[in-house]
Short mmCIF file of C-alpha atoms in Angstrom, two decimals:
data_model
loop_
_atom_site.label_atom_id
_atom_site.label_comp_id
_atom_site.label_asym_id
_atom_site.label_seq_id
_atom_site.Cartn_x
_atom_site.Cartn_y
_atom_site.Cartn_z
CA MET A 1 83.08 84.00 127.73
CA ALA A 2 85.25 82.73 124.93
CA SER A 3 83.95 79.77 122.95
CA TRP A 4 87.16 77.76 122.78
CA VAL A 5 89.09 75.76 125.36
CA ALA A 6 92.18 77.46 126.76
CA VAL A 7 95.34 75.83 125.46
CA SER A 8 96.83 75.54 128.96
CA SER A 9 96.78 77.00 132.45
CA SER A 10 98.13 80.36 133.55
CA VAL A 11 101.12 80.39 135.89
CA VAL A 12 101.52 83.38 138.22
CA GLU A 13 103.09 84.37 141.54
CA TYR A 14 100.87 86.65 143.61
CA PHE A 15 102.27 89.41 145.84
CA GLU A 16 100.13 91.47 148.19
CA GLY A 17 101.03 95.14 148.44
CA GLU A 18 102.10 96.13 151.94
CA ASP A 19 103.82 99.47 151.46
CA PHE A 20 103.09 102.79 149.79
CA TYR A 21 105.28 103.95 146.90
CA ARG A 22 105.91 106.94 144.70
CA CYS A 23 102.97 107.73 142.42
CA GLY A 24 103.76 108.09 138.72
CA TYR A 25 100.79 110.45 138.26
CA CYS A 26 100.73 112.99 141.12
CA LYS A 27 104.39 112.33 142.08
CA ASN A 28 103.43 111.74 145.72
CA GLU A 29 106.47 109.98 147.18
CA SER A 30 104.41 107.60 149.34
CA GLY A 31 100.88 107.73 147.98
CA SER A 32 100.56 104.78 145.59
CA ARG A 33 99.57 101.29 146.63
CA SER A 34 98.78 98.24 144.52
CA ASN A 35 98.70 94.47 144.55
CA GLY A 36 100.63 92.62 141.92
CA MET A 37 101.69 89.28 140.53
CA TRP A 38 104.37 88.01 138.23
CA ALA A 39 102.80 86.20 135.29
CA HIS A 40 105.13 83.51 133.96
CA SER A 41 102.49 82.65 131.36
CA MET A 42 98.84 83.52 130.91
CA THR A 43 96.02 82.64 128.55
CA VAL A 44 94.23 85.50 126.84
CA ARG A 45 90.96 84.32 128.37
CA ASP A 46 92.38 84.61 131.90
CA TYR A 47 93.81 88.06 131.19
CA GLN A 48 90.44 89.18 129.83
CA ASP A 49 88.91 88.13 133.15
CA LEU A 50 91.62 90.03 135.03
CA ILE A 51 91.22 93.36 133.24
CA ASP A 52 87.47 93.05 133.80
CA ARG A 53 88.35 93.08 137.50
CA GLY A 54 90.59 96.15 137.34
CA TRP A 55 93.98 94.56 136.66
CA ARG A 56 96.51 95.71 134.05
CA ARG A 57 99.88 94.46 132.86
CA SER A 58 103.26 96.12 132.45
CA GLY A 59 105.43 93.59 130.69
CA LYS A 60 104.92 90.36 132.63
CA TYR A 61 104.01 92.17 135.85
CA VAL A 62 100.24 92.34 136.37
CA TYR A 63 98.99 94.79 139.00
CA LYS A 64 95.80 96.21 140.50
CA PRO A 65 95.62 99.48 142.48
CA VAL A 66 94.22 99.27 145.99
CA MET A 67 91.47 101.67 145.00
CA ASN A 68 90.29 102.90 148.40
CA GLN A 69 93.85 103.52 149.63
CA THR A 70 95.95 104.72 146.69
CA CYS A 71 96.38 108.48 146.15
CA CYS A 72 95.16 108.42 142.54
CA PRO A 73 92.40 105.82 142.05
CA GLN A 74 92.69 104.27 138.60
CA TYR A 75 89.43 103.13 137.04
CA THR A 76 89.47 100.73 134.11
CA ILE A 77 87.86 102.41 131.11
CA ARG A 78 86.54 100.91 127.90
CA CYS A 79 85.10 102.47 124.77
CA ARG A 80 82.12 100.89 123.00
CA SER A 81 83.82 100.97 119.64
CA LEU A 82 80.82 99.91 117.55
CA GLN A 83 78.87 102.99 118.66
CA PHE A 84 81.84 105.37 118.65
CA GLN A 85 81.52 108.61 116.71
CA PRO A 86 84.53 110.93 116.41
CA SER A 87 84.18 114.32 118.07
CA LYS A 88 84.97 117.61 116.41
CA SER A 89 88.49 117.61 117.82
CA HIS A 90 89.01 114.00 116.66
CA LYS A 91 87.94 114.92 113.13
CA LYS A 92 90.37 117.82 113.18
CA VAL A 93 93.27 115.46 113.96
CA LEU A 94 92.24 113.05 111.20
CA LYS A 95 91.89 115.84 108.64
CA LYS A 96 95.30 117.15 109.66
CA MET A 97 96.84 113.77 108.89
CA VAL A 98 95.09 113.57 105.51
CA LYS A 99 96.35 117.03 104.55
CA PHE A 100 99.87 116.12 105.58
CA LEU A 101 99.81 112.89 103.56
CA ALA A 102 98.18 114.48 100.51
CA LYS A 103 100.03 117.79 100.28
CA GLY A 104 102.70 117.76 102.97
CA GLU A 105 100.87 120.51 104.86
CA ILE A 106 102.00 120.97 108.45
CA SER A 107 99.71 122.61 110.97
CA LYS A 108 101.23 125.31 113.11
CA GLY A 109 100.62 125.85 116.80
CA ASN A 110 100.11 123.47 119.68
CA CYS A 111 99.16 119.84 119.31
CA GLU A 112 95.55 118.95 120.08
CA ASP A 113 96.04 118.46 123.83
CA GLU A 114 98.24 115.49 123.06
CA PRO A 115 97.78 112.86 125.78
CA MET A 116 100.91 111.65 127.53
CA GLU A 117 100.97 108.53 129.67
CA PRO A 118 103.59 108.24 132.41
CA THR A 119 106.47 105.96 131.60
CA MET A 120 105.71 102.27 132.04
CA GLU A 121 108.15 101.99 134.94
CA ASP A 122 106.55 105.01 136.66
CA SER A 123 103.16 103.31 136.65
CA VAL A 124 104.62 100.45 138.70
CA ALA A 125 107.32 102.48 140.45
CA GLY A 126 107.09 100.70 143.79
CA ASP A 127 107.36 97.28 142.20
CA VAL A 128 110.35 97.85 139.89
CA ALA A 129 112.73 96.18 142.34
CA LEU A 130 110.44 93.17 142.51
CA ILE A 131 110.17 93.07 138.72
CA ASN A 132 113.96 93.11 138.40
CA LYS A 133 114.24 90.27 140.90
CA LEU A 134 111.61 88.11 139.24
CA ASP A 135 112.63 88.77 135.65
CA ILE A 136 115.26 86.04 135.69
CA GLN A 137 114.13 84.20 132.59
CA CYS A 138 112.88 86.76 130.11
CA ASP A 139 111.65 85.09 126.96
CA LEU A 140 113.31 87.89 124.99
CA LYS A 141 116.72 87.61 126.63
CA THR A 142 118.43 86.30 123.51
CA LEU A 143 116.66 88.88 121.37
CA GLN A 144 117.65 91.61 123.83
CA GLU A 145 121.31 90.61 123.71
CA SER A 146 121.17 90.53 119.91
CA LEU A 147 119.59 93.98 119.84
CA GLU A 148 122.21 95.43 122.17
CA SER A 149 124.98 93.99 120.00
CA GLU A 150 123.39 95.28 116.80
CA GLU A 151 122.88 98.73 118.31
CA LYS A 152 126.56 99.01 119.23
CA LYS A 153 127.59 97.68 115.84
CA LYS A 154 125.47 100.19 113.96
CA GLY A 155 126.14 103.10 116.28
CA ARG A 156 128.79 104.84 114.19
CA SER A 157 127.12 104.22 110.84
CA ALA A 158 123.80 105.51 112.19
CA LYS A 159 125.41 108.73 113.37
CA LYS A 160 127.12 109.16 110.01
CA ALA A 161 123.87 108.56 108.13
CA GLU A 162 122.04 111.02 110.35
CA SER A 163 124.72 113.61 109.71
CA ASN A 164 124.33 113.13 105.95
CA GLU A 165 120.56 113.54 106.23
CA LEU A 166 121.05 116.76 108.12
CA ILE A 167 123.26 118.12 105.35
CA GLN A 168 120.80 117.09 102.63
CA SER A 169 117.84 118.70 104.38
CA GLN A 170 117.83 122.39 103.43
CA HIS A 171 114.20 123.35 104.00
CA THR A 172 113.51 122.01 107.50
CA GLU A 173 114.12 123.02 111.07
CA GLU A 174 115.61 120.84 113.80
CA LYS A 175 113.38 121.43 116.83
CA LEU A 176 112.91 118.30 118.90
CA GLY A 177 109.70 118.19 120.88
CA THR A 178 108.39 121.50 119.57
CA GLY A 179 105.97 120.03 117.07
CA GLU A 180 108.07 121.37 114.20
CA PRO A 181 109.39 118.91 111.60
CA SER A 182 112.99 117.77 111.45
CA HIS A 183 115.13 116.45 108.62
CA SER A 184 112.78 113.49 108.16
CA VAL A 185 109.93 115.63 106.84
CA GLU A 186 110.03 117.25 103.43
CA VAL A 187 108.36 120.64 103.57
CA HIS A 188 107.42 122.43 100.36
CA THR A 189 108.01 126.13 100.65
CA VAL A 190 105.98 128.66 98.69
CA PRO A 191 108.22 130.25 96.05
CA LYS A 192 108.50 133.96 95.60
CA PRO A 193 106.65 135.57 92.69
CA GLY A 194 108.32 134.77 89.38
CA LYS A 195 110.35 131.90 90.86
CA GLY A 196 108.29 128.97 89.56
CA ALA A 197 105.24 126.88 90.47
CA ASP A 198 103.98 126.48 94.04
CA LEU A 199 105.17 122.98 94.93
CA SER A 200 102.85 122.81 97.95
CA LYS A 201 99.90 122.57 95.55
CA PRO A 202 99.12 119.76 93.10
CA PRO A 203 99.80 120.50 89.43
CA CYS A 204 96.90 121.83 87.38
CA ARG A 205 94.89 119.24 85.47
CA LYS A 206 91.94 119.25 83.11
CA ALA A 207 88.48 118.95 84.64
CA LYS A 208 87.80 115.81 82.59
CA GLU A 209 90.86 114.08 84.06
CA ILE A 210 89.79 115.02 87.56
CA ARG A 211 86.30 113.59 87.02
CA LYS A 212 87.78 110.34 85.71
CA GLU A 213 90.07 110.06 88.71
CA ARG A 214 87.23 110.66 91.17
CA LYS A 215 85.19 107.93 89.48
CA ARG A 216 88.12 105.53 89.64
CA LEU A 217 88.79 106.29 93.30
CA LYS A 218 85.20 105.48 94.14
CA LEU A 219 85.70 101.99 92.70
CA THR A 220 88.86 101.35 94.63
CA GLN A 221 89.74 101.82 98.24
CA GLN A 222 92.89 102.01 100.24
CA ASN A 223 94.04 99.17 102.45
CA PRO A 224 92.48 99.94 105.88
CA ALA A 225 94.87 98.14 108.19
CA GLY A 226 98.19 97.62 106.50
CA GLU A 227 100.06 94.34 106.71
CA LEU A 228 98.69 91.89 109.29
CA GLU A 229 101.35 89.32 110.04
CA GLY A 230 101.95 87.89 106.62
CA PHE A 231 98.61 88.57 104.94
CA GLN A 232 97.08 91.58 103.27
CA ALA A 233 93.93 92.77 105.02
CA ARG A 234 90.86 93.01 102.84
CA PRO A 235 89.60 96.57 102.42
CA GLU A 236 85.98 95.44 102.18
CA PRO A 237 83.71 95.47 104.01
CA LEU A 238 84.45 98.35 106.36
CA PHE A 239 82.43 98.98 109.50
CA PRO A 240 80.06 100.75 109.34
CA PRO A 241 79.05 101.07 105.66
CA LYS A 242 80.13 104.21 103.85
CA ALA A 243 78.04 107.15 104.90
CA LYS A 244 75.72 108.83 102.45
CA SER A 245 76.38 112.40 101.45
CA ASN A 246 73.65 113.71 103.78
CA GLN A 247 75.00 111.75 106.76
CA PRO A 248 78.09 112.47 108.87
CA LYS A 249 81.20 110.60 107.80
CA SER A 250 82.11 107.49 109.73
CA LEU A 251 85.43 107.01 111.47
CA GLU A 252 86.61 104.81 108.60
CA ASP A 253 85.60 107.40 106.01
CA LEU A 254 87.73 109.99 107.77
CA ILE A 255 90.76 107.72 108.28
CA PHE A 256 90.83 106.13 104.84
CA GLU A 257 89.97 109.18 102.77
CA SER A 258 91.24 108.81 99.23
CA LEU A 259 94.57 110.46 98.47
CA PRO A 260 95.78 111.78 95.11
CA GLU A 261 98.19 109.70 93.08
CA ASN A 262 100.89 112.29 93.64
CA ALA A 263 100.43 112.35 97.42
CA SER A 264 103.41 113.79 99.30
CA HIS A 265 103.65 110.96 101.83
CA LYS A 266 102.61 107.34 102.27
CA LEU A 267 101.41 105.94 105.62
CA GLU A 268 101.19 102.22 106.37
CA VAL A 269 100.01 100.57 109.58
CA ARG A 270 101.40 97.10 110.22
CA VAL A 271 100.44 94.76 113.05
CA VAL A 272 103.28 92.42 114.07
CA ARG A 273 103.22 89.86 116.87
CA SER A 274 105.65 90.83 119.62
CA SER A 275 105.35 87.77 121.90
CA PRO A 276 106.50 85.30 120.86
CA PRO A 277 108.43 87.62 118.53
CA SER A 278 107.59 87.13 114.86
CA SER A 279 110.16 87.46 112.10
CA GLN A 280 108.71 90.87 111.17
CA PHE A 281 109.05 92.02 114.77
CA LYS A 282 112.65 90.87 115.02
CA ALA A 283 113.57 92.55 111.74
CA THR A 284 112.24 95.94 112.92
CA MET A 285 113.04 95.79 116.63
CA LEU A 286 116.16 97.97 116.48
CA GLU A 287 114.39 100.72 114.54
CA SER A 288 111.43 100.51 116.92
CA TYR A 289 113.74 100.80 119.93
CA GLN A 290 115.39 103.90 118.51
CA VAL A 291 111.97 105.58 118.22
CA TYR A 292 111.23 104.60 121.85
CA LYS A 293 114.58 105.99 123.01
CA ARG A 294 114.02 109.35 121.35
CA TYR A 295 110.48 109.49 122.72
CA GLN A 296 111.69 108.93 126.29
CA MET A 297 114.49 111.48 125.93
CA VAL A 298 112.43 114.27 124.37
CA ILE A 299 108.94 113.77 125.77
CA HIS A 300 109.82 112.43 129.23
CA LYS A 301 113.18 114.25 129.50
CA HIS A 302 115.16 111.09 130.27
CA PRO A 303 118.96 111.16 129.97
CA PRO A 304 120.38 109.25 126.98
CA ASP A 305 121.53 106.31 129.10
CA LYS A 306 118.17 105.68 130.81
CA PRO A 307 116.01 104.32 127.94
CA THR A 308 117.93 101.03 127.86
CA VAL A 309 117.30 98.01 125.67
CA SER A 310 116.55 96.02 128.83
CA GLN A 311 113.86 98.49 129.87
CA PHE A 312 112.35 98.46 126.38
CA THR A 313 112.16 94.68 126.09
CA ARG A 314 110.96 94.16 129.67
CA PHE A 315 108.07 96.60 129.65
CA LEU A 316 107.01 96.79 125.99
CA CYS A 317 108.11 93.56 124.28
CA SER A 318 107.93 90.84 126.91
CA SER A 319 104.41 89.57 127.56
CA PRO A 320 102.96 86.62 129.49
CA LEU A 321 100.13 86.18 126.98
CA LYS A 322 100.17 83.02 124.93
CA ALA A 323 99.54 83.28 121.22
CA GLU A 324 96.22 81.68 120.33
CA ASN A 325 94.60 81.26 116.92
CA PRO A 326 91.11 79.78 117.34
CA PRO A 327 89.07 79.25 114.17
CA ASN A 328 86.43 81.77 115.25
CA GLY A 329 88.98 84.44 116.23
CA PRO A 330 90.55 87.27 114.24
CA ASP A 331 92.90 86.35 111.41
CA CYS A 332 95.94 87.68 113.27
CA GLY A 333 95.03 85.64 116.38
CA TYR A 334 95.01 86.66 120.04
CA GLY A 335 97.98 87.82 122.12
CA SER A 336 100.40 90.76 122.23
CA PHE A 337 101.26 92.90 119.21
CA HIS A 338 103.03 96.06 118.11
CA GLN A 339 101.03 98.25 115.74
CA GLN A 340 103.69 100.04 113.72
CA TYR A 341 103.08 103.30 111.86
CA TRP A 342 105.34 103.49 108.80
CA LEU A 343 105.70 106.84 107.06
CA ASP A 344 107.59 106.80 103.77
CA GLY A 345 109.34 103.56 104.72
CA LYS A 346 110.33 104.32 108.31
CA ILE A 347 108.69 103.80 111.71
CA ILE A 348 107.37 107.00 113.29
CA ALA A 349 105.14 105.50 116.02
CA VAL A 350 104.34 102.19 117.71
CA GLY A 351 101.19 101.28 119.60
CA VAL A 352 101.58 98.30 121.96
CA VAL A 353 98.29 96.39 122.12
CA ASP A 354 96.84 93.13 123.39
CA ILE A 355 94.15 91.44 121.30
CA LEU A 356 91.83 89.57 123.68
CA PRO A 357 88.57 87.62 123.30
CA HIS A 358 86.34 90.66 123.92
CA CYS A 359 88.57 93.65 123.25
CA VAL A 360 91.65 95.35 121.96
CA SER A 361 93.54 96.55 125.04
CA SER A 362 95.89 99.51 124.60
CA VAL A 363 99.12 99.06 126.55
CA TYR A 364 101.35 101.97 125.50
CA LEU A 365 102.26 104.31 122.66
CA TYR A 366 105.58 105.88 121.75
CA TYR A 367 106.41 107.99 118.71
CA ASP A 368 109.10 110.03 117.02
CA PRO A 369 108.95 113.50 118.62
CA ASP A 370 109.70 115.06 115.23
CA TYR A 371 106.13 114.18 114.26
CA SER A 372 104.35 115.46 117.34
CA PHE A 373 102.62 118.03 115.12
CA LEU A 374 100.47 115.14 113.82
CA SER A 375 98.94 114.51 117.29
CA LEU A 376 99.92 110.87 117.06
CA GLY A 377 98.52 110.03 120.51
CA VAL A 378 95.01 110.96 119.41
CA TYR A 379 95.47 109.61 115.89
CA SER A 380 96.70 106.20 117.07
CA ALA A 381 93.77 105.86 119.50
CA LEU A 382 91.34 106.48 116.65
CA ARG A 383 93.17 103.96 114.48
CA GLU A 384 92.99 101.40 117.29
CA ILE A 385 89.24 101.95 117.63
CA ALA A 386 88.87 101.40 113.89
CA PHE A 387 91.08 98.30 114.21
CA THR A 388 88.77 96.96 116.93
CA ARG A 389 85.79 97.43 114.64
CA GLN A 390 87.61 95.63 111.85
CA LEU A 391 88.43 92.65 114.09
CA HIS A 392 84.78 92.54 115.18
CA GLU A 393 83.77 91.57 111.65
CA LYS A 394 85.61 88.24 111.98
CA ALA A 395 85.22 87.82 115.77
CA PRO A 396 81.76 89.22 116.72
CA GLN A 397 82.39 88.85 120.46
CA LEU A 398 85.32 91.30 120.18
CA SER A 399 83.80 94.77 120.29
CA TYR A 400 85.43 96.90 123.00
CA TYR A 401 88.50 99.12 123.07
CA TYR A 402 90.13 99.19 126.52
CA MET A 403 92.15 102.35 127.16
CA GLY A 404 93.80 101.31 130.42
CA PHE A 405 93.05 103.47 133.45
CA TYR A 406 90.99 106.65 133.75
CA ILE A 407 92.23 108.95 136.53
CA HIS A 408 89.79 111.77 137.18
CA SER A 409 92.06 113.43 139.74
CA CYS A 410 94.89 113.73 137.20
CA PRO A 411 94.13 116.37 134.51
CA LYS A 412 96.54 114.81 132.00
CA MET A 413 94.73 111.46 132.24
CA LYS A 414 91.15 112.71 131.82
CA TYR A 415 91.45 112.79 128.03
CA LYS A 416 90.38 109.12 127.90
CA GLY A 417 86.88 110.19 128.82
CA HIS A 418 86.59 112.00 125.47
CA TYR A 419 86.26 108.74 123.51
CA ARG A 420 82.56 108.02 123.85
CA PRO A 421 80.43 106.14 124.49
CA SER A 422 82.62 104.71 127.24
CA ASP A 423 82.19 102.97 130.58
CA LEU A 424 84.07 102.89 133.88
CA LEU A 425 84.43 99.73 135.96
CA CYS A 426 82.86 99.92 139.42
CA PRO A 427 85.70 99.09 141.88
CA GLU A 428 83.36 97.23 144.24
CA THR A 429 80.83 95.35 142.13
CA TYR A 430 82.81 95.10 138.87
CA VAL A 431 79.94 96.16 136.64
CA TRP A 432 80.37 98.67 133.83
CA VAL A 433 78.74 102.06 134.28
CA PRO A 434 78.48 104.78 131.58
CA ILE A 435 81.06 107.46 132.30
CA GLU A 436 78.39 110.20 132.23
CA GLN A 437 76.86 108.67 135.36
CA CYS A 438 80.22 108.61 137.16
CA LEU A 439 81.62 112.11 136.64
CA SER A 440 79.50 113.94 139.22
CA SER A 441 80.53 111.45 141.92
CA LEU A 442 84.19 111.75 140.97
CA GLU A 443 84.00 115.53 141.33
CA ASN A 444 83.14 115.03 144.99
CA SER A 445 85.42 112.12 145.83
CA LYS A 446 88.46 110.48 144.27
CA TYR A 447 87.22 107.04 145.22
CA CYS A 448 83.66 106.10 144.28
CA ARG A 449 81.38 103.12 144.00
CA PHE A 450 79.60 103.68 140.68
CA ASN A 451 76.97 100.95 141.00
CA GLN A 452 74.05 102.61 142.76
CA ASP A 453 72.20 99.36 143.37
CA PRO A 454 72.33 98.92 147.18
CA GLU A 455 71.65 95.21 146.85
CA ALA A 456 74.62 94.61 144.56
CA ALA A 457 77.20 92.58 146.42
CA VAL A 458 80.72 93.82 146.96
CA MET A 459 83.00 91.48 145.01
CA LYS A 460 86.37 90.35 146.28
CA SER A 461 89.31 92.04 144.63
CA LYS A 462 90.90 88.76 143.60
CA VAL A 463 89.71 86.94 140.51
CA GLY A 464 87.72 83.79 141.08
CA THR A 465 89.75 81.91 138.50
CA SER A 466 92.11 79.35 139.97
CA TYR A 467 95.76 80.06 139.25
CA THR A 468 98.71 77.81 139.85
#
């Protein structure tokens, strides 16, 4: 339980699910059923209680699957971030990013089983009409109108600039969604014999200079979290302490590995408050929307007119969570944020997250398809786990990374079980059970009660908190 008094009450309208709708996971036209409510405003403490009872938000709509009736039961999953150790495949993704940043190296072949969530509207497909009806006073309406106007205004100039970039790029291929780089990635090609130095490799230096640089790099460290809403995050101390040479590297060691001074690329991760929208968020909203639009078109095969500004603001920018900044909380405060990944001065991915009293809750991720070869879905999840650990240093009660729903019956959604140690929420008793103890039951039945204690009472699906 949080140690500060909530700033005000939460205001919601509850709606009980009566019909079955199209499932965004198995595509069953009448298999999904959930209960939902429209959250006009909500404290982070109340939302923490809700997600610990199996609820989840999409914009301002908060919903909970009817677990014993829906076609694809969705179990809330959380990772114990303080005990997390990256797997072999996780390390491979992190090393791939380091090589790309240091030397511009691009891995060939398929991405590392890149996870792909359904679109936000698909996850609440049956309730979209209700959401449209209730969303009469979106707190981002003015911002949305401004964004639409700015997009139209910059439409021609953007196309012209993109055309110029295409002309200037002579060593790249334009293959959207294939994992190959586009004009935005500079690829060093190996010259033919007698045609000059290999630009894909760093220039030769004396051994003495290299030793001096290594010593200097040990005394300095890169910024671990980028810009956090107007302040520069301190690089020390990291969690856990730097591993010794005879111990496996920690997650932080792998993410923040030192890069050479002449690194090919620069990556920054910035956390900006999305609701209420901060000045940093407003300044980058158009660029962020363009990344979202391309992601929906290439990854989810949406037509160009479907990823609208309204859809973007409603599902990924608008949030009922109130911004709270208690003295014992993280420096950036609690609420809803966009974690932006900036590569060489432009946004290539955005992770939508909620920072709550006990956890960082992942809402959604979208990225530039041109950079799919970097396995940004996996990479961003690892960065968010590291971010959770960083926040824990200032707010000790915040130690979990919530990954949304685990769906064992959907192969594309089972990847969340690879981030361990992790727990699944029992849909009847609302206690957390290690995922290893749940998998055998899920192999036999889509719907399971994980708590094996026969005396444990079945809890009501509604939260005991009083809402008005």
